[in-house]
mmCIF file of C-alpha atoms in Angstrom:
data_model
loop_
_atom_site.group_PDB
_atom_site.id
_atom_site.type_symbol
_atom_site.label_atom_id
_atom_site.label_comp_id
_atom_site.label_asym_id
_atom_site.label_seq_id
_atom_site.Cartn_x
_atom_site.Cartn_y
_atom_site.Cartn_z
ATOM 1 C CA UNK W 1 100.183 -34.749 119.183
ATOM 2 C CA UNK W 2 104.024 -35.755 119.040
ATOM 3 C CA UNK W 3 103.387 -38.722 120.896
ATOM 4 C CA UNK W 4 101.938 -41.134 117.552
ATOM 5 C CA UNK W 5 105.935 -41.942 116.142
ATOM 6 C CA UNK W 6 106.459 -45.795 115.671
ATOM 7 C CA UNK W 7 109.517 -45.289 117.065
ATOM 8 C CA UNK W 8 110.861 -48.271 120.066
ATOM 9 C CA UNK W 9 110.258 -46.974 123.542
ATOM 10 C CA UNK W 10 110.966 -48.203 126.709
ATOM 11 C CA UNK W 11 107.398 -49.584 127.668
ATOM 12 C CA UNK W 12 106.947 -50.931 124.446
ATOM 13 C CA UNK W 13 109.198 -53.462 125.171
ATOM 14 C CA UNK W 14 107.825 -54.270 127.942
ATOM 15 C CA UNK W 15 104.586 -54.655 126.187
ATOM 16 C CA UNK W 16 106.681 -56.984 123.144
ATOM 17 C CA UNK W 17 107.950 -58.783 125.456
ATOM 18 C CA UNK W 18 104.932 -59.512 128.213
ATOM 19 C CA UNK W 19 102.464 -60.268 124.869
ATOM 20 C CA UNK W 20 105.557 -62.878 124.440
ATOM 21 C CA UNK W 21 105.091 -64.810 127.035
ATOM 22 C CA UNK W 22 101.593 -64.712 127.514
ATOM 23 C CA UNK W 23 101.246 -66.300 124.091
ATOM 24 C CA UNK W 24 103.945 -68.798 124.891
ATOM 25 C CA UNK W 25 102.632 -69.908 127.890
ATOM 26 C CA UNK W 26 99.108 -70.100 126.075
ATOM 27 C CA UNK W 27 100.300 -72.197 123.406
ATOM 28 C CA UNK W 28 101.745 -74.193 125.981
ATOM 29 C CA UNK W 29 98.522 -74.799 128.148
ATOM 30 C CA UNK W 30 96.399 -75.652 124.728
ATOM 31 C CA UNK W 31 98.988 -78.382 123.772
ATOM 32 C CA UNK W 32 98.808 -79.650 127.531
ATOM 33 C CA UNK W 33 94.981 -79.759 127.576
ATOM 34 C CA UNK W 34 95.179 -81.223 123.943
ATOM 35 C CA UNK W 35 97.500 -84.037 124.010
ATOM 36 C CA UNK W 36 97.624 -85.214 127.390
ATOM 37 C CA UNK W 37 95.391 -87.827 128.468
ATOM 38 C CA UNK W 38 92.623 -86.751 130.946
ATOM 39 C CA UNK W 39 93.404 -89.402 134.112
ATOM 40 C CA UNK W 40 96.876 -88.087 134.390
ATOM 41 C CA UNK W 41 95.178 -84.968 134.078
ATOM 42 C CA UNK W 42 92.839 -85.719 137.024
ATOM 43 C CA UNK W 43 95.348 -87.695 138.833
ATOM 44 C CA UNK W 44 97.200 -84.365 139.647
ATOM 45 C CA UNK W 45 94.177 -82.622 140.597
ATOM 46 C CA UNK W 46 93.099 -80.442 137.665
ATOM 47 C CA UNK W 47 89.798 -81.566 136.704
ATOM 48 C CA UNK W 48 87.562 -78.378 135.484
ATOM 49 C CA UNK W 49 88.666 -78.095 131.752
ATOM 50 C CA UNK W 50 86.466 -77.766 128.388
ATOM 51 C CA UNK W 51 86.197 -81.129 126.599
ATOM 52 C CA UNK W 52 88.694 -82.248 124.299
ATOM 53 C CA UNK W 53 86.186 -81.681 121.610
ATOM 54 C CA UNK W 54 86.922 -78.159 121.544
ATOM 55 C CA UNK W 55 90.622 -78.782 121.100
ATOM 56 C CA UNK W 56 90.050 -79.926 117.208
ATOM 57 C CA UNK W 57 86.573 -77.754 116.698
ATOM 58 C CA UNK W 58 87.860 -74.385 117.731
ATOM 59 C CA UNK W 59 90.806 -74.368 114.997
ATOM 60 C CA UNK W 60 88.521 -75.983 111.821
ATOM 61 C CA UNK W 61 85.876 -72.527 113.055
ATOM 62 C CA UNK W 62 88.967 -70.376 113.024
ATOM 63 C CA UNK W 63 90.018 -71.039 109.393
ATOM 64 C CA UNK W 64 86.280 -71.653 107.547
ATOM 65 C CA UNK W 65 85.926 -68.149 109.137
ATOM 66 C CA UNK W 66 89.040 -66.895 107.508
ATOM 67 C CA UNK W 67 88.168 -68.461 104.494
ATOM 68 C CA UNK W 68 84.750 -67.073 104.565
ATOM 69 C CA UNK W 69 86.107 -63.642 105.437
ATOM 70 C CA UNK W 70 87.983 -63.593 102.286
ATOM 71 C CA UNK W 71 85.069 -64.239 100.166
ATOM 72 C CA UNK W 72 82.894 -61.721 102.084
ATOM 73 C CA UNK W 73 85.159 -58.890 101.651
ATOM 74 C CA UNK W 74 85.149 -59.194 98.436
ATOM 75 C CA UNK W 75 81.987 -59.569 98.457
ATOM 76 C CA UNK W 76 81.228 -56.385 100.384
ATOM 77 C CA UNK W 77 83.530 -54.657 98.144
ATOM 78 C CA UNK W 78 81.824 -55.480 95.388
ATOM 79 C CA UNK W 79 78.648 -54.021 96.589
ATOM 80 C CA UNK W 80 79.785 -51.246 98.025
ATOM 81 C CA UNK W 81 81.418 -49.979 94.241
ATOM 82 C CA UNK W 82 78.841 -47.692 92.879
ATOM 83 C CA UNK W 83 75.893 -48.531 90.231
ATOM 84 C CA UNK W 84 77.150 -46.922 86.773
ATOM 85 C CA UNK W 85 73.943 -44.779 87.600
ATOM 86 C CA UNK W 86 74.748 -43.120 90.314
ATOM 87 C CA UNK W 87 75.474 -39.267 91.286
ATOM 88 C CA UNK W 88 78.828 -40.607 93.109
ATOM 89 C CA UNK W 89 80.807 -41.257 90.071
ATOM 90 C CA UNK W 90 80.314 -38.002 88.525
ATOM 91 C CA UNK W 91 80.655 -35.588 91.621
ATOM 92 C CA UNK W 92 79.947 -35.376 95.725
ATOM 93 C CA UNK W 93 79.416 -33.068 98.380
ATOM 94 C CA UNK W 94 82.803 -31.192 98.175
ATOM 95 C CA UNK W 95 82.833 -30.856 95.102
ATOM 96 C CA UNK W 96 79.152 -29.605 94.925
ATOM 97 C CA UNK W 97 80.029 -27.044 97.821
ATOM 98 C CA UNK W 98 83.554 -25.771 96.602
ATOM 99 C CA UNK W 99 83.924 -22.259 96.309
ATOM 100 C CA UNK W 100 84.252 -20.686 93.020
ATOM 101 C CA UNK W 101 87.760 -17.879 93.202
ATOM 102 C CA UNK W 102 87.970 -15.014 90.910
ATOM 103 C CA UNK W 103 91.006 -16.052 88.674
ATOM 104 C CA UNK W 104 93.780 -13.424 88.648
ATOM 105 C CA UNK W 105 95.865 -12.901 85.707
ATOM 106 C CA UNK W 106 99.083 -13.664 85.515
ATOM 107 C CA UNK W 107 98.346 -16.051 88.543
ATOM 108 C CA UNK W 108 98.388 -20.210 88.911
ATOM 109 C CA UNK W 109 94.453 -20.617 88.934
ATOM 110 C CA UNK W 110 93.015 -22.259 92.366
ATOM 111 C CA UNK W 111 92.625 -26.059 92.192
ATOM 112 C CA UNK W 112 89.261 -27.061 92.040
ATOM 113 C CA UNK W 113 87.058 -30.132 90.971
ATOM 114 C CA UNK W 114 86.696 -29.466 87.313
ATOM 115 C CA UNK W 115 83.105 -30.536 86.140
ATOM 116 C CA UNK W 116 82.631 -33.485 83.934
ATOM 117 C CA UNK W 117 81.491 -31.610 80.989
ATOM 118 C CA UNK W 118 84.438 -29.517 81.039
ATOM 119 C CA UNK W 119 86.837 -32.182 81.683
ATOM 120 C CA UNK W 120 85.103 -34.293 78.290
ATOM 121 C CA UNK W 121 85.430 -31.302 76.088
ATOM 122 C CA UNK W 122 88.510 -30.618 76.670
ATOM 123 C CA UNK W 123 89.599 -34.796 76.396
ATOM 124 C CA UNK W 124 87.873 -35.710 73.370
ATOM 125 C CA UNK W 125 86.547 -31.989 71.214
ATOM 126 C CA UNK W 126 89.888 -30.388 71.267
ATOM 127 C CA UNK W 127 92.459 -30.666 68.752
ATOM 128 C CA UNK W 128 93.947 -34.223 68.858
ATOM 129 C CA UNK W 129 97.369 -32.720 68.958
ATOM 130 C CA UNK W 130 96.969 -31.662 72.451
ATOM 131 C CA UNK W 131 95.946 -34.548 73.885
ATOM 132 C CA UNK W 132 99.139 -36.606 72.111
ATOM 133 C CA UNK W 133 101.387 -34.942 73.379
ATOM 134 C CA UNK W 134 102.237 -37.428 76.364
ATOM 135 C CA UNK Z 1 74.455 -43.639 56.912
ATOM 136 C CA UNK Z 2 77.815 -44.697 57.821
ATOM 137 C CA UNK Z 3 78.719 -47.999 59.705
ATOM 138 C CA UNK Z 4 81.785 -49.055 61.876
ATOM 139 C CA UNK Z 5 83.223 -52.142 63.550
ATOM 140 C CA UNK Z 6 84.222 -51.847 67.013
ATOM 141 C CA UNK Z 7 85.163 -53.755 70.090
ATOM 142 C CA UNK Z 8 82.630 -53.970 73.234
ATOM 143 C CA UNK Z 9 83.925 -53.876 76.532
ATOM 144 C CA UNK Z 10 84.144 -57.698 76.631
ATOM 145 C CA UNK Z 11 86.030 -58.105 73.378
ATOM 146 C CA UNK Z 12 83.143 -59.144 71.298
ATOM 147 C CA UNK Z 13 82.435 -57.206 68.059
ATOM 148 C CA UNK Z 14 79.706 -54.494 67.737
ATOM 149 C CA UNK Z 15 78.724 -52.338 65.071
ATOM 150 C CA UNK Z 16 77.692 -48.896 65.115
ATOM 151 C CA UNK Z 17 75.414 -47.336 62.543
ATOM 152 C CA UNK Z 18 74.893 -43.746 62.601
ATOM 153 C CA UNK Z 19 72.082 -41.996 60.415
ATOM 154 C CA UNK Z 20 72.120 -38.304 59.481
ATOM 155 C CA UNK Z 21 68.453 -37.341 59.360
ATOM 156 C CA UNK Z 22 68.764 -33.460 59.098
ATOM 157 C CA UNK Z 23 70.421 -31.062 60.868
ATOM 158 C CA UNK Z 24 69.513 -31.352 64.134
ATOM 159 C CA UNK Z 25 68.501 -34.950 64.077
ATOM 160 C CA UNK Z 26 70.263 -38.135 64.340
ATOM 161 C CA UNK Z 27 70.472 -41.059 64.958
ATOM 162 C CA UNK Z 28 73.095 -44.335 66.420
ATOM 163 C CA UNK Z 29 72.539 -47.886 66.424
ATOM 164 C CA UNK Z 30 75.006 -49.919 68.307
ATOM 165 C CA UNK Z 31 74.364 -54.350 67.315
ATOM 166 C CA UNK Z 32 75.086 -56.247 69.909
ATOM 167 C CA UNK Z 33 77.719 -59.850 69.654
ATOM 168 C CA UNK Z 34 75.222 -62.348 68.434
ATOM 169 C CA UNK Z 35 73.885 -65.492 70.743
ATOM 170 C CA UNK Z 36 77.230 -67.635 70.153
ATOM 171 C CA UNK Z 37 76.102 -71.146 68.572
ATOM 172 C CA UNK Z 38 79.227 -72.722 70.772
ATOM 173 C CA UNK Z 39 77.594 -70.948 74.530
ATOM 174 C CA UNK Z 40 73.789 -72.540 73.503
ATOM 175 C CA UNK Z 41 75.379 -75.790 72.940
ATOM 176 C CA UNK Z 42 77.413 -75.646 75.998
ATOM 177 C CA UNK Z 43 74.482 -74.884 78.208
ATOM 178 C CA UNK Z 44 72.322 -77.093 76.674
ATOM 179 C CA UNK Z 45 74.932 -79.869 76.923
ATOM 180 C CA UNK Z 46 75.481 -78.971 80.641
ATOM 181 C CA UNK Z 47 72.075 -78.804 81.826
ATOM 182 C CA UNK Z 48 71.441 -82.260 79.998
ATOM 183 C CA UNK Z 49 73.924 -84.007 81.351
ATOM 184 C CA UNK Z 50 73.741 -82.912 84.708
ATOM 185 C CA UNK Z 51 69.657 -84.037 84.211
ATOM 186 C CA UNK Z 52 71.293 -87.520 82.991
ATOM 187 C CA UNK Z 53 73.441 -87.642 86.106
ATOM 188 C CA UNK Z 54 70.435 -86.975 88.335
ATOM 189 C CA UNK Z 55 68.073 -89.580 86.159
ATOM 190 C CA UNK Z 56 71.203 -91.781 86.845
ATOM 191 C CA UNK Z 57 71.264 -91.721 90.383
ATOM 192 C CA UNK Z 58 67.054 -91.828 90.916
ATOM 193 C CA UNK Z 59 65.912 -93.493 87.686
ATOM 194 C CA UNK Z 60 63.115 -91.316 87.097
ATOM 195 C CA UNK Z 61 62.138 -90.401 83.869
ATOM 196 C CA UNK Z 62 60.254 -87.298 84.942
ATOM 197 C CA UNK Z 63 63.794 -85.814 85.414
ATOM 198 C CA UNK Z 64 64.590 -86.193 81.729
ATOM 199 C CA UNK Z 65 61.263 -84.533 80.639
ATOM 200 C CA UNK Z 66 61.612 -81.539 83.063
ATOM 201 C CA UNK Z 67 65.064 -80.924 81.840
ATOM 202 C CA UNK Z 68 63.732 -80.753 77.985
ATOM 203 C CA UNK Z 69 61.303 -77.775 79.477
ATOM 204 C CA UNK Z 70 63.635 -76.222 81.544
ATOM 205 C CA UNK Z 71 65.694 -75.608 78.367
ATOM 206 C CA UNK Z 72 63.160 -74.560 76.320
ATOM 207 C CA UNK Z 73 61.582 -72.420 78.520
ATOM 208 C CA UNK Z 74 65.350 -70.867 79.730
ATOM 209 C CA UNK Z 75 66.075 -70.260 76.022
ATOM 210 C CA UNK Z 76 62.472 -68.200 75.418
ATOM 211 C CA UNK Z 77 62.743 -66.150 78.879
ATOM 212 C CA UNK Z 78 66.387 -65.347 78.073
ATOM 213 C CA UNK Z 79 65.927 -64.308 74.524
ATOM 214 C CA UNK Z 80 63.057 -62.193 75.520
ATOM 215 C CA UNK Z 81 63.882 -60.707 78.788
ATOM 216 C CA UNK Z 82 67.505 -60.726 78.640
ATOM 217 C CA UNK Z 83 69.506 -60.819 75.021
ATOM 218 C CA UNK Z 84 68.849 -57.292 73.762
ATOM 219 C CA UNK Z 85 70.193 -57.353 69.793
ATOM 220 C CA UNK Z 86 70.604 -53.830 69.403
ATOM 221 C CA UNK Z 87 70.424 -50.744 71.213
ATOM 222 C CA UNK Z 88 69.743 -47.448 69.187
ATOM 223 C CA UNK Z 89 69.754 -43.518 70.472
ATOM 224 C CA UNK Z 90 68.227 -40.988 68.599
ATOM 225 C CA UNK Z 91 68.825 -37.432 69.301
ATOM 226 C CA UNK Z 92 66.553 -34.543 67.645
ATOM 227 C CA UNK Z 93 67.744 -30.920 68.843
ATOM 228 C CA UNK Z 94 64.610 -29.265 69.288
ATOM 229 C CA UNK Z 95 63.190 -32.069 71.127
ATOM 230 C CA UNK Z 96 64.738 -34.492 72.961
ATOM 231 C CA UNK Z 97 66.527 -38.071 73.049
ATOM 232 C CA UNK Z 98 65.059 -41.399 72.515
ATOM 233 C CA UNK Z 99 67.086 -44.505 73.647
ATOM 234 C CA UNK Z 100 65.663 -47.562 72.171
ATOM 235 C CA UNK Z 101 66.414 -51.293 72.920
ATOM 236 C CA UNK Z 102 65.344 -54.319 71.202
ATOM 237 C CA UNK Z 103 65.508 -58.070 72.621
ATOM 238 C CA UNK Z 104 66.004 -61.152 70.453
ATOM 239 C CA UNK Z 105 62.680 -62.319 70.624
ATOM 240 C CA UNK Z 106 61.263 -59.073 68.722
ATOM 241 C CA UNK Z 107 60.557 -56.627 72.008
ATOM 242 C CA UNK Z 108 61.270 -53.255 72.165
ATOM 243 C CA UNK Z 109 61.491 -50.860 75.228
ATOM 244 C CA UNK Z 110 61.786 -47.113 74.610
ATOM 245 C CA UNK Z 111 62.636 -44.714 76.520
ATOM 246 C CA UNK Z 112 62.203 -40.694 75.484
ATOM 247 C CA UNK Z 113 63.608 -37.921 77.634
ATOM 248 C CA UNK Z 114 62.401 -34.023 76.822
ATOM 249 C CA UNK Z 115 65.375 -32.125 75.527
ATOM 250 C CA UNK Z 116 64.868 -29.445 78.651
ATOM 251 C CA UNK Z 117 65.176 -32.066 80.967
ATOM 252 C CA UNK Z 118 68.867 -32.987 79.305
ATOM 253 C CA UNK Z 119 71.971 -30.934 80.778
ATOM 254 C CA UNK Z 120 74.772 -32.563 78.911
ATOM 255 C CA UNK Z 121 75.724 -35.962 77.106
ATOM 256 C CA UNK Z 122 79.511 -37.044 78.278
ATOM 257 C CA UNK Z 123 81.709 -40.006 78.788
ATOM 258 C CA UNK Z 124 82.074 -40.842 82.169
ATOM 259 C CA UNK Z 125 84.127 -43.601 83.857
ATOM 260 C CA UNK Z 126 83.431 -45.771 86.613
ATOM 261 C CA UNK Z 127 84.109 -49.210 88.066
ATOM 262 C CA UNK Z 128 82.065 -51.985 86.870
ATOM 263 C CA UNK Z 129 83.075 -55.664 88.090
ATOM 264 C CA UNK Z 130 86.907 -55.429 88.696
ATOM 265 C CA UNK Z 131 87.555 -52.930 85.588
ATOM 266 C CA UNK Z 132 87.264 -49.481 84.702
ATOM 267 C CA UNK Z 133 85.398 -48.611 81.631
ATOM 268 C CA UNK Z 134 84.152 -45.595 79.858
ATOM 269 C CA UNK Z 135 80.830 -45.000 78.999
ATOM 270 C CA UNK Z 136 78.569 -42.690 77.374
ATOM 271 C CA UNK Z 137 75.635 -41.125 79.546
ATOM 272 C CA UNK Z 138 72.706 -38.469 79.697
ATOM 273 C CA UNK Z 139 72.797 -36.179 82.811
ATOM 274 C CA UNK Z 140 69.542 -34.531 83.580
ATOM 275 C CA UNK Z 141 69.538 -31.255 85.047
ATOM 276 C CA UNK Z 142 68.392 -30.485 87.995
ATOM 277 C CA UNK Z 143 65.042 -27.739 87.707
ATOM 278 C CA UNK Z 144 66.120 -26.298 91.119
ATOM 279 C CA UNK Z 145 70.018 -25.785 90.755
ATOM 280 C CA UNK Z 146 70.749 -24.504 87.369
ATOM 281 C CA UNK Z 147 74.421 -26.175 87.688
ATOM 282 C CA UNK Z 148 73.303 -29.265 89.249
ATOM 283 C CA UNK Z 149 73.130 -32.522 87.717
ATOM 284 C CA UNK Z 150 69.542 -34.563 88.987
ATOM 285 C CA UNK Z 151 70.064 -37.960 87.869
ATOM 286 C CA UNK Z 152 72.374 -39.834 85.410
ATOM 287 C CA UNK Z 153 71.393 -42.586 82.780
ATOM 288 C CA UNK Z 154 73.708 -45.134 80.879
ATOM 289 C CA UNK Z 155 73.067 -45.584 77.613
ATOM 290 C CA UNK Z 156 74.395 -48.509 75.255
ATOM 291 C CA UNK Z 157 74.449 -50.257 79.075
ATOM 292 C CA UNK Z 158 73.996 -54.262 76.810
ATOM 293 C CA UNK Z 159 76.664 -53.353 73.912
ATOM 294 C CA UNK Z 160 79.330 -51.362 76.046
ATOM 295 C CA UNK Z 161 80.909 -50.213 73.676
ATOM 296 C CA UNK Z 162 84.953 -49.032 73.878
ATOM 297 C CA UNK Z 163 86.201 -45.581 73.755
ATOM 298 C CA UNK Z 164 86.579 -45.426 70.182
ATOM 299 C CA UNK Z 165 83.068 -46.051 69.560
ATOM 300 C CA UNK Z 166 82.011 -43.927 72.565
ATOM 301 C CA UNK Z 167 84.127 -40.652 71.082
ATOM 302 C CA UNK Z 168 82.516 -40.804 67.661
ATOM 303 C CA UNK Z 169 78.473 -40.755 69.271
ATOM 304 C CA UNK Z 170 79.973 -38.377 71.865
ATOM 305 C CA UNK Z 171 81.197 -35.538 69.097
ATOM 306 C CA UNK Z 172 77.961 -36.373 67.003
ATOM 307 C CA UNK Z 173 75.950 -35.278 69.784
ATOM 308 C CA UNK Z 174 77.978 -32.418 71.123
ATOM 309 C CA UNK Z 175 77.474 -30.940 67.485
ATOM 310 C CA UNK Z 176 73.670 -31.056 67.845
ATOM 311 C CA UNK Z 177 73.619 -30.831 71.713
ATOM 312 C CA UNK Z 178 75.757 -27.294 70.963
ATOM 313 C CA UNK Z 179 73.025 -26.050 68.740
ATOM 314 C CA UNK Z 180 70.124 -25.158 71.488
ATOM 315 C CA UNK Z 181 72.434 -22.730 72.674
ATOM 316 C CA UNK Z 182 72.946 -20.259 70.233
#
């Protein structure tokens, strides 16, 4: 699919520019419904709108729900990290299914998911000089 | 018998004792920080006050009384259910490894696992509350896939000690672990 670039496009900007004004003109009918008082309101005609309660409530629930959703992702991240127990920190399913190639000589060997044992002889039983050398 | 200072995870100091039984056998003992004199007084203070605040606002005595138990009590449970003092791992070739940890108030809980059962002893790494530390741990093998790994356990999970520590048990082991081979 070529079609997925970020690049500006024609009906994109229609798009921008129609999200634009919708939001303009929404911001504008909220501070209409909030501010002005509700006989001039009627005294033009329009009387079917939500009370004014919902002018102040709707905001204070938008931001304690940001603030909660802060503390819950972390949250969820948090529980979602592995136990120090578990299988996942040591290897998963691709690793535990990779195929094992012949190694050539002479040849870059495949890349593969070392296993743990390997990997901790070769960090802390070899010489020390090897591992200095960074 | 040798003994080291080290740093835990945390920053508090541990030491590590490690006994030489016999060839094949030996045996580490990691001491955990000691219950700080300054966090018992802080806890006690806290609890007490906030019990003074609370006999403040009702003017009930009971609230007093209940706060002397709940202190008491808090101290026993934690120093028997949750302080463990030291943590020790003994590791005999032929047949098996014991992982032993005692609590402040005297208890001990043991652990054994069968030397068949054991694949490999290695340092792993893994998140753990917004760091990354290293720590030493048993896998088991798996009886059904001879290079499978069945279950992993944590040792020294109270002390945590740092690398330093870790790599010193970790090449003491390999040296026995490398003996049921040949």
């Amino acid at each position: 699919m070529v079609e997925n670039s970020p690049a500006p496009l024609p009906e994109r900007a229609i798009y921008g520019f129609v999200l634009f004004l919708g939001s303009q003109f929404g911001f504008m009918l909220y501070l209409v419904w909030a501010y002005v008082p509700e006989s001039w309101l009627f005294s033009v005609g329009l009387t079917y709108w939500p009370q004014k309660y919902w002018a102040v409530a709707l905001p204070v629930y938008l931001l304690v729900t940001l603030g909660i959703g802060y503390i819950l992702l972390f949250g969820i991240n948090m529980m979602s990290t592995a136990p120090l127990n578990s299988m996942h920190t040591i290897t998963d399913n691709f690793a535990k299914s990779q195929q094992q190639k012949k190694s050539q000589e002479e040849a870059i060997p495949a890349l593969r998911d070392i296993p743990i044992s390997e990997v901790n002889q070769m960090f802390f039983l070899a010489d020390k000089g090897i591992c200095n050398r960074n | 018998m040798e003994e080291g200072v080290y740093r835990a995870v945390s920053g508090g100091r541990i030491a590590l004792q490690r006994r030489q039984y016999s060839a094949s056998c030996r045996e580490f003992s990691v001491r955990c920080p000691r219950l700080q004199l300054r966090s018992l007084s802080a806890a006690t203070c806290s609890v007490w006050l906030a019990a003074y605040g609370l006999f403040v606002l009702s003017q009930n005595s009971m609230v007093l009384s209940a706060a002397i138990f709940i202190t008491l009590i808090g101290l026993i449970v934690y120093l028997h259910f949750v302080k463990i003092d030291q943590e020790s791992l003994l590791v005999i070739g032929s047949l098996g490894i014991q992982m032993t940890s005692s609590y402040a108030s005297g208890k001990e809980n043991t652990t054994f696992i069968e030397m068949s059962q054991v694949k490999d002893v290695v340092i792993n790494e893994a998140i753990y509350m917004q760091k990354v530390i290293y720590y030493l741990c048993i896998l088991l093998q798996d009886p059904r896939e001879p290079h499978g790994v069945s279950e992993v356990v944590p040792l020294f999970q109270s002390s945590k000690p740092r690398l330093d520590c870790l790599v010193e048990v970790y090449r003491s082991c390999q040296e026995i672990l490398e003996q049921r081979k040949t």
